[in-house]
Short mmCIF file of C-alpha atoms and ligand atoms in Angstrom, two decimals:
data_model
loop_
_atom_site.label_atom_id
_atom_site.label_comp_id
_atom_site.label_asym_id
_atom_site.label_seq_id
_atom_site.Cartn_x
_atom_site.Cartn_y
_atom_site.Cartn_z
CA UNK A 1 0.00 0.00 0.00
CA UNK A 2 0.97 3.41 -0.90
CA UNK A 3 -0.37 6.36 0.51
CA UNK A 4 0.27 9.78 0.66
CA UNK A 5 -0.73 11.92 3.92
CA UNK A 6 -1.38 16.29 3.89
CA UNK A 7 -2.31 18.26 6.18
CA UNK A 8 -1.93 22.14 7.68
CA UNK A 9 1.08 22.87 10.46
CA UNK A 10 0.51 21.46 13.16
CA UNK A 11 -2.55 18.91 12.13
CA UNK A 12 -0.50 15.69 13.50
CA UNK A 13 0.24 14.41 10.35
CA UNK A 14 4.00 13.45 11.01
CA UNK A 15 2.49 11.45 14.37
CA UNK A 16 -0.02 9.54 11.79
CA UNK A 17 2.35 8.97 9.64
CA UNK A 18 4.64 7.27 12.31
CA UNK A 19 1.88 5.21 13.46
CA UNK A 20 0.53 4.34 10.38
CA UNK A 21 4.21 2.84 9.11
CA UNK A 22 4.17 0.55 12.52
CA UNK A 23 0.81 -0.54 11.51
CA UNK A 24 1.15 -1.39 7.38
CA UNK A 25 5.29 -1.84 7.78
CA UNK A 26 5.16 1.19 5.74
CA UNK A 27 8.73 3.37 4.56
CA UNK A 28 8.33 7.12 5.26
CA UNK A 29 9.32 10.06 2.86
CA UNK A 30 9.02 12.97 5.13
CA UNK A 31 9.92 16.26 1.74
CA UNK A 32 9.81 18.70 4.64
CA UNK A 33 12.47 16.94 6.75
CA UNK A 34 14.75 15.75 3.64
CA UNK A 35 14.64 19.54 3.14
CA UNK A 36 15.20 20.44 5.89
CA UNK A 37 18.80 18.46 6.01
CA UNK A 38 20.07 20.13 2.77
CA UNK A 39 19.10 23.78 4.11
CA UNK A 40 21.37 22.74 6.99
CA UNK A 41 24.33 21.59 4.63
CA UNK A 42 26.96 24.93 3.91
CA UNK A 43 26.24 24.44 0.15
CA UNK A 44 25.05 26.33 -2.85
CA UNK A 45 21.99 24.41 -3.09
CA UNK A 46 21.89 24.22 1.23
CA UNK A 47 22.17 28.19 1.49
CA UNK A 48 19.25 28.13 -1.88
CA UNK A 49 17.03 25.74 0.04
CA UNK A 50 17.60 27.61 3.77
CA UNK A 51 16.71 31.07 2.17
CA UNK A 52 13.41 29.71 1.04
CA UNK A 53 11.97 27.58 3.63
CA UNK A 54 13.49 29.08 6.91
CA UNK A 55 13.43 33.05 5.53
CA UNK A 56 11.05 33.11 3.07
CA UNK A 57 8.68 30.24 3.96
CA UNK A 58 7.39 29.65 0.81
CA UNK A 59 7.29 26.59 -1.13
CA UNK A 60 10.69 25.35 -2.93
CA UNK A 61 10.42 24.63 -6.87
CA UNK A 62 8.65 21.66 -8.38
CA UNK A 63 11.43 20.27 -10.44
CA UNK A 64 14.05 20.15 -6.67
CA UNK A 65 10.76 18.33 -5.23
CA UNK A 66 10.63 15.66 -8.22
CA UNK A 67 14.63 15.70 -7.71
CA UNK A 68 14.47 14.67 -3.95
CA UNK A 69 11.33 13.00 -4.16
CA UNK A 70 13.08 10.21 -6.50
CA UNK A 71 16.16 10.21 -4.61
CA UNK A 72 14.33 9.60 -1.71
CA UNK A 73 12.14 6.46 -3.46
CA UNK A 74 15.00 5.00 -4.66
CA UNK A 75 16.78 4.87 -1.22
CA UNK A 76 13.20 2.15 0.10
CA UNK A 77 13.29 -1.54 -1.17
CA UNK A 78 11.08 -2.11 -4.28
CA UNK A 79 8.76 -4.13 -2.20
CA UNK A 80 8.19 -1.87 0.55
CA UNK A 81 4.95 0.31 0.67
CA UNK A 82 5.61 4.14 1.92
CA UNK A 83 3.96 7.14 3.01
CA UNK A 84 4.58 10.18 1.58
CA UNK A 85 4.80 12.87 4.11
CA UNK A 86 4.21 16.64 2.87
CA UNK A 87 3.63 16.84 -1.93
CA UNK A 88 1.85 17.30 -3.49
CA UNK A 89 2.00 20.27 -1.96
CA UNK A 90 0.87 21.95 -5.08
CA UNK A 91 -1.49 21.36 -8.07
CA UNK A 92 1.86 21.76 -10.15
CA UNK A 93 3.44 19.10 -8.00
CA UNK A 94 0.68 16.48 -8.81
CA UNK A 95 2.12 15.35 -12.08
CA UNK A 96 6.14 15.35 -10.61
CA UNK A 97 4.84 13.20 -7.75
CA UNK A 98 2.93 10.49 -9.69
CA UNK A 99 5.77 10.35 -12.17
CA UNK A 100 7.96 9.82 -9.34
CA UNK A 101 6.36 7.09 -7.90
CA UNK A 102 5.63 5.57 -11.43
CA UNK A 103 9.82 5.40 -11.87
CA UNK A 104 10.20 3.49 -8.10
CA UNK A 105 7.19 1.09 -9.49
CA UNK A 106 4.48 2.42 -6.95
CA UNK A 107 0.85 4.41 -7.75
CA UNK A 108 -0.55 6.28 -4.51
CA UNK A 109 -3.37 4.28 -3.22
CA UNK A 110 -4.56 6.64 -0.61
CA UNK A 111 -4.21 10.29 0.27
CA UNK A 112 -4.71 11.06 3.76
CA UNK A 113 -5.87 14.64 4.31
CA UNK A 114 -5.84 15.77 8.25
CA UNK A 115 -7.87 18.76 8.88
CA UNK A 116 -7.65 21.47 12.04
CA UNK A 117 -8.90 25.01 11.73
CA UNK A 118 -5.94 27.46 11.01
CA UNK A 119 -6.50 28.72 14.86
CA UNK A 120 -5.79 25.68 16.19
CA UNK A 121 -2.43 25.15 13.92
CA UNK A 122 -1.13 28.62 15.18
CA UNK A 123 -1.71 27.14 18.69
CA UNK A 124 -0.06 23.94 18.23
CA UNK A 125 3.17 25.19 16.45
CA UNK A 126 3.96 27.37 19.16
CA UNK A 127 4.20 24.37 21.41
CA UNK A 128 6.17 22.54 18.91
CA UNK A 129 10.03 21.63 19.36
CA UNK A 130 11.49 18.60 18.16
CA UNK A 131 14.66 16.25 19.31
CA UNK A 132 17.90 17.44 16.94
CA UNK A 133 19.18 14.06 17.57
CA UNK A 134 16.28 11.33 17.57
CA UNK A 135 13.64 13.80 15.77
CA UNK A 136 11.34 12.98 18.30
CA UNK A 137 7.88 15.51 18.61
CA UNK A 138 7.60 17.01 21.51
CA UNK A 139 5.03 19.41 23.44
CA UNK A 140 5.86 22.55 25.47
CA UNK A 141 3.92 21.61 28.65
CA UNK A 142 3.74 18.02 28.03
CA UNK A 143 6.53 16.43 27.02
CA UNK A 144 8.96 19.05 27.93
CA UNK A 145 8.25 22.55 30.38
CA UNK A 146 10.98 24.79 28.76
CA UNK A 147 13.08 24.88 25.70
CA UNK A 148 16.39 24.13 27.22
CA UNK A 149 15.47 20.59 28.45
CA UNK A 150 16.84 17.29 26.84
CA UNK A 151 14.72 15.05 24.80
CA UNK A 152 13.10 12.93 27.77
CA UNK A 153 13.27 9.87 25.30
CA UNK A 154 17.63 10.01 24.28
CA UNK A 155 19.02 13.17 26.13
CA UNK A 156 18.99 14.93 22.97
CA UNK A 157 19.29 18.74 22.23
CA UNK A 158 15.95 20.44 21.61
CA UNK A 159 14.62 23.07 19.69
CA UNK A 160 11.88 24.46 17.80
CA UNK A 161 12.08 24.90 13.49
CA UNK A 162 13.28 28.01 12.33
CA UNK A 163 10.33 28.50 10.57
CA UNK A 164 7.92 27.62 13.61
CA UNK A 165 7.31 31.09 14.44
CA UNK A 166 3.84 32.61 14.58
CA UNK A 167 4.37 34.69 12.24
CA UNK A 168 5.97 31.75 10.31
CA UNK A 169 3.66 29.42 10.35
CA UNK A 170 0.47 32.00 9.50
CA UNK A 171 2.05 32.58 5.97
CA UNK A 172 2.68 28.86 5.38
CA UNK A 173 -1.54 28.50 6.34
CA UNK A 174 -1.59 31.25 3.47
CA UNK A 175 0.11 28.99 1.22
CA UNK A 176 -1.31 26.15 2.35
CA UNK A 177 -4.66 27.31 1.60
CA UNK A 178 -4.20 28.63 -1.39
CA UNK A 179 -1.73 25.85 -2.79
CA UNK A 180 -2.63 22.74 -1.34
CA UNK A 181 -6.34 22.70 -0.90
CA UNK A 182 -6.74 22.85 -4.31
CA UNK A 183 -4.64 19.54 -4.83
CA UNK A 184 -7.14 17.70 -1.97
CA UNK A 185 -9.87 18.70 -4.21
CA UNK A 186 -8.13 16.97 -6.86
CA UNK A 187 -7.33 13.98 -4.72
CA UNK A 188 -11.22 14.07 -3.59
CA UNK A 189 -12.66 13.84 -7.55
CA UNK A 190 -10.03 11.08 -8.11
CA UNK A 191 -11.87 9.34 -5.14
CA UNK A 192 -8.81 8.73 -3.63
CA UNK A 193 -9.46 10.87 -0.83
CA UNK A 194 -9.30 9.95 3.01
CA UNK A 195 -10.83 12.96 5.32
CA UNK A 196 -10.25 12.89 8.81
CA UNK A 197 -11.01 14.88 11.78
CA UNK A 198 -7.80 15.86 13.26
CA UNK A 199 -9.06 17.80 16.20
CA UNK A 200 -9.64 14.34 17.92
CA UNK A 201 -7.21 12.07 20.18
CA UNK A 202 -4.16 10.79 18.11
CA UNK A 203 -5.66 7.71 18.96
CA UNK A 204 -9.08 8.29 17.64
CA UNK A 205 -7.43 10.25 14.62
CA UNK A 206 -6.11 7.09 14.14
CA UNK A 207 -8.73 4.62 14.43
CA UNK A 208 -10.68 7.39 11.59
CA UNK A 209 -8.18 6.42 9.68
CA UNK A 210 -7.45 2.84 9.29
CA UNK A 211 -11.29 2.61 9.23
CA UNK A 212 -11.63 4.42 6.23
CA UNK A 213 -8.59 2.58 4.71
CA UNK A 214 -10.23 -0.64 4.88
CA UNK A 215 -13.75 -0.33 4.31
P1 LIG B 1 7.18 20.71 6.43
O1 LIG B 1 8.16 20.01 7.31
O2 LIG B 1 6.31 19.75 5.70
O3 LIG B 1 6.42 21.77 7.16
O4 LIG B 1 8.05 21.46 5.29
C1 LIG B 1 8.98 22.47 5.64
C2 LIG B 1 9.14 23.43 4.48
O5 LIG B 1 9.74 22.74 3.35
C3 LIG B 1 7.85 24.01 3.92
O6 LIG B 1 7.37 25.12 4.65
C4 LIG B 1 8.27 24.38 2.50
O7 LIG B 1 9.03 25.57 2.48
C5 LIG B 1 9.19 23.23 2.12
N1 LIG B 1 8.42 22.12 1.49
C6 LIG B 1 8.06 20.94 2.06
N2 LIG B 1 7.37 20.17 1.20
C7 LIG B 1 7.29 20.90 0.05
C8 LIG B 1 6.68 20.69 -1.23
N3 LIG B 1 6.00 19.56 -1.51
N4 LIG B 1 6.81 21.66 -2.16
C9 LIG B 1 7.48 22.78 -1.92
N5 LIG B 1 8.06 23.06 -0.75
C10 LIG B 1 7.97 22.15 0.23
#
């Protein structure tokens, strides 16, 4: 099975992701995160990517998608399913994607869409930090009380994105409006389309889910 999951900031997508390769024995492609590595490299292409998504936050070009996209693909054993975390992100995208699976021997079976209102993303972010060692998620006020504790699961470093700032994350809800709605419509006349509620539990997200997968 082959699925690909979308969602706004902060919708719980990456923890439905994780929990959805346990379940299936899935292979994740998490585009943000891949990106996220080469803006951190002291490149050309590094400084390029950096510029865009942590100063700009707007969406990198189609073509460097399709580029990391296959890279990424051709990394995961022909037999294993994945999810793609994160592209389409765009309607332009749609074509680069499919073609990119097509070339790794793969069609997208499923795409999940999470959906919170853009209050409750705004919310969420600025809670978010993450583990710089074992990319764990973490919670201000759950998981962690301030952002100069370790990562409570390997002693890790913590910190929150770059581009996790309020300010941040309300012009990526722009974009994300405006750009990647239209590709769940797409997605939703292709009847490929999996909807869920993402204000719920994780768990009950969850359970939305796989339900809807295998009816
Ligand atoms: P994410 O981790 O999914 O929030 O992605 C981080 C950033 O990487 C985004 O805000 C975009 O700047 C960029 N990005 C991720 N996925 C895509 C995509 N499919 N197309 C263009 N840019 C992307």
């Amino acid at each position: 099975m082959n699925l690909v999951i979308l969602g706004p900031q902060g919708s719980g997508k990456g923890t439905q992701a994780d929990l959805l390769i346990k379940k299936y024995g899935l292979s994740h492609v998490d585009i943000g995160l891949a990106l996220r590595n080469v803006a951190k490299a002291a490149t050309p292409l590094g400084e390029k990517i950096n510029e865009i998504i942590n100063v700009r936050k707007e969406l990198v070009s189609d073509h460097v998608i399709a580029e990391v996209l296959e890279h990424e693909l051709s990394q995961i054993p022909a037999k294993s399913g994945v999810i793609l975390d994160g592209a389409p992100r765009r309607v332009g995208q749609i074509d680069e994607v499919e073609n990119a699976f097509k070339k790794s021997g793969r069609r997208i079976d499923k795409v999940i869409h999470v959906h919170i209102p853009e209050t409750e993303s705004v919310i969420r972010i600025s809670k978010r930090y993450n583990c710089t060692q074992c990319q764990m998620h973490l919670i201000l006020g759950k998981d962690v009380h301030n952002g100069d504790e370790a990562c409570p699961s390997c002693g890790g470093r913590i910190e929150q994105r770059p581009d996790d700032t309020v300010a941040g994350v309300r012009k990526r809800l722009h974009v994300y409006r405006d750009e990647t709605l239209p590709v769940v419509e797409h997605y939703r006349q292709q009847k490929k389309l999996v909807e869920v509620n993402g204000l719920q539990r994780v768990d009950q997200v969850f359970q939305e889910i796989v339900a809807k997968l295998e009816k």
